[in-house]
Short mmCIF file of C-alpha atoms in Angstrom, two decimals:
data_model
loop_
_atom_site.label_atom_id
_atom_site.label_comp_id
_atom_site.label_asym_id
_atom_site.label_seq_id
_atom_site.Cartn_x
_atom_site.Cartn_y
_atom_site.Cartn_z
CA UNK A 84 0.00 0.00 0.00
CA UNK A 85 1.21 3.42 0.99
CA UNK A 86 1.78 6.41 -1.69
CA UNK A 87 2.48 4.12 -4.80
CA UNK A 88 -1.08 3.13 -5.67
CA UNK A 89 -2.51 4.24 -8.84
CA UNK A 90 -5.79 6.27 -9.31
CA UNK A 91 -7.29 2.41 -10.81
CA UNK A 92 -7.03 1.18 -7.34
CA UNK A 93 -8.18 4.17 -5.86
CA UNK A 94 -11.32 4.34 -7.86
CA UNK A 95 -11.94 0.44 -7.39
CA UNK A 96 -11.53 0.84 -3.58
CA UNK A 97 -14.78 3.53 -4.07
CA UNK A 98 -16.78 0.80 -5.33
CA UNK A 99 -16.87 -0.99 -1.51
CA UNK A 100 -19.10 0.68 1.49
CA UNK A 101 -17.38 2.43 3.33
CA UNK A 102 -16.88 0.43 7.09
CA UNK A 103 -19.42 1.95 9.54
CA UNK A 104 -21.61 0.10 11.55
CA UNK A 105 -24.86 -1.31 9.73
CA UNK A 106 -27.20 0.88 11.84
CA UNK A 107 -25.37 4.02 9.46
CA UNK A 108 -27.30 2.69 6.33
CA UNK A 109 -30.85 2.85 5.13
CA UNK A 110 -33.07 0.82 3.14
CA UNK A 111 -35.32 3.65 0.70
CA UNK A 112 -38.02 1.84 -1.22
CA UNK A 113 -40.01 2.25 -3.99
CA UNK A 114 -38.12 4.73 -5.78
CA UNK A 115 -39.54 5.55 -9.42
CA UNK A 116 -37.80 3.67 -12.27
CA UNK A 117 -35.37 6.46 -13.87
CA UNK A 118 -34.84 8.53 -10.62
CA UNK A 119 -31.10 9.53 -10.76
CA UNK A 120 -29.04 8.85 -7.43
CA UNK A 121 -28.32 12.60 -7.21
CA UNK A 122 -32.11 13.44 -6.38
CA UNK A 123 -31.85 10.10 -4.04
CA UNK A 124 -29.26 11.77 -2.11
CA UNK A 125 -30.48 15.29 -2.17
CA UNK A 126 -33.99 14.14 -0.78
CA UNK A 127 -31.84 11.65 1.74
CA UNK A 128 -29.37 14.67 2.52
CA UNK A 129 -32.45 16.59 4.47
CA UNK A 130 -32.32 13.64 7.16
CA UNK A 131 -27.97 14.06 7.74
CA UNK A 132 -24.72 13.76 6.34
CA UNK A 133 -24.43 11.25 3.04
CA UNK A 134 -21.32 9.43 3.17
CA UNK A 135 -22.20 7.03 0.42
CA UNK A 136 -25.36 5.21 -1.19
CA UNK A 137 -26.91 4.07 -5.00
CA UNK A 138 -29.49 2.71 -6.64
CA UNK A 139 -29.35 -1.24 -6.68
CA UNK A 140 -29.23 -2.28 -10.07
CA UNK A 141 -29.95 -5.51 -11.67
CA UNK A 142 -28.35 -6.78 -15.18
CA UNK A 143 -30.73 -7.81 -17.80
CA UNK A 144 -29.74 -9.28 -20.72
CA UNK A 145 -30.68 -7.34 -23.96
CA UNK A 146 -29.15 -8.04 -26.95
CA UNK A 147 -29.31 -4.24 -28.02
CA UNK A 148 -27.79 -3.02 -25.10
CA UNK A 149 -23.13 -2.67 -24.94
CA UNK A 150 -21.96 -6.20 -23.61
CA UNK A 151 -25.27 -7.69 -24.26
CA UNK A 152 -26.40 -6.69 -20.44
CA UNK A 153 -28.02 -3.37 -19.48
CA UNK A 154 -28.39 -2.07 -15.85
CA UNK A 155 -31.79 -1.66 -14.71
CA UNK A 156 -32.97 -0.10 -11.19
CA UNK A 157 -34.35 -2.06 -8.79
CA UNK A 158 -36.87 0.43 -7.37
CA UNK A 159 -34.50 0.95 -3.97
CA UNK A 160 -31.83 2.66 -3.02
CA UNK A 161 -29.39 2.03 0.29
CA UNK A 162 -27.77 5.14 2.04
CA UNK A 163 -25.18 4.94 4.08
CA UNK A 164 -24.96 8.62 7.02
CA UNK A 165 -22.30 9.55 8.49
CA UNK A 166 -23.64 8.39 11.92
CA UNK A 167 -26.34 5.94 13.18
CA UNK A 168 -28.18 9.18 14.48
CA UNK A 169 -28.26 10.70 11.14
CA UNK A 170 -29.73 7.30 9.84
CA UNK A 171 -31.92 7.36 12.38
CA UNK A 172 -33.18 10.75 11.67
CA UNK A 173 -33.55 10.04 8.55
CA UNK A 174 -35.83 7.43 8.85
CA UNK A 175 -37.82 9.75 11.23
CA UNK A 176 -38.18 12.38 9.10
CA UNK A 177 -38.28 11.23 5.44
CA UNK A 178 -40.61 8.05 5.93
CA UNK A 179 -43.51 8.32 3.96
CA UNK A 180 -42.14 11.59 1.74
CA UNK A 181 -42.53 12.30 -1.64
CA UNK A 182 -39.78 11.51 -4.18
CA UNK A 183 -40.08 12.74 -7.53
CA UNK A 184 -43.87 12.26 -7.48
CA UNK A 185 -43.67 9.19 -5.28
CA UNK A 186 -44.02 8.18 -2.00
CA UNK A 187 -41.00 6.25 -0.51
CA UNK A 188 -40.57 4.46 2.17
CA UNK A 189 -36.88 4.64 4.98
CA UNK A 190 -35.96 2.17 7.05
CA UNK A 191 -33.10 0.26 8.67
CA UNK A 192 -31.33 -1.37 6.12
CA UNK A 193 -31.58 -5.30 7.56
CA UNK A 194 -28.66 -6.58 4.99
CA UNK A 195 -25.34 -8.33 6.32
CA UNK A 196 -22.37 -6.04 5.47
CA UNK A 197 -22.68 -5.26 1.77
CA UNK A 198 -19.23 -5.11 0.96
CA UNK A 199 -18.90 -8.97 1.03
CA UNK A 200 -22.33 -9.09 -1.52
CA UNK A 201 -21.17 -10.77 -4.65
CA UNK A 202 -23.88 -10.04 -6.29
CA UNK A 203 -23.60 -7.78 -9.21
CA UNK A 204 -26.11 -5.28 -8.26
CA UNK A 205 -23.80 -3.55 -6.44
CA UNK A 206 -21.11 -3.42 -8.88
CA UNK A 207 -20.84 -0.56 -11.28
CA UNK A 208 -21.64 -1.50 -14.87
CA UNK A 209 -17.91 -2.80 -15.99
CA UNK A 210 -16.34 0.14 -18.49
CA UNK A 211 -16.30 -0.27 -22.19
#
């Protein structure tokens, strides 16, 4: 490790959570299809500080699509705060709001630690 690593392993170190304790992250569900992450976190932002978060994805195969696969949302996002009181707070507050014409719903996220997840959703749709 140390100063010798490359911006390639920096940037594929960003694709883990970061560590925190799972009570930091929540579960926000039924987001409309073709919501961006940005107005995720915005809205999110209102209940504490963001750390990190997306929109699970799951590949469908599509002949039309690069690779063959294309990346569709899932309808949830999970956010990860700064601090279990922030998630808290967040599920408090933003329960039941409005998202881009939508209500959603905020809760704890009950997943084991994501990082370990080999499932692609989490990944980032591999570079052409």
């Amino acid at each position: 490790g140390g100063e010798g690593e490359g911006e390639a392993a920096v940037a594929r170190k960003r694709l883990y959570w970061p560590r925190c304790p799972r009570e930091c992250r929540v579960y926000v569900g039924n987001i409309r299809f073709g919501t961006r992450w940005d107005a995720v976190r915005e809205h999110m932002s209102a209940g504490g500080q963001i750390v990190f978060g997306r929109i699970i994805k799951q590949a469908r195969d599509d002949e039309n699509a690069p690779g063959g696969v294309r990346y569709v949302s899932r309808g949830f996002a999970i956010v990860q705060f700064a601090t279990p009181e922030d998630a808290a707070h967040a599920i408090e507050t933003l329960n039941g709001t409005t998202l881009n014409g939508r209500r959603i719903f905020v809760r704890p996220d009950e997943s084991r630690n994501r990082s370990n997840n080999k499932g692609a959703s989490e990944e980032a749709p591999p570079a052409e």
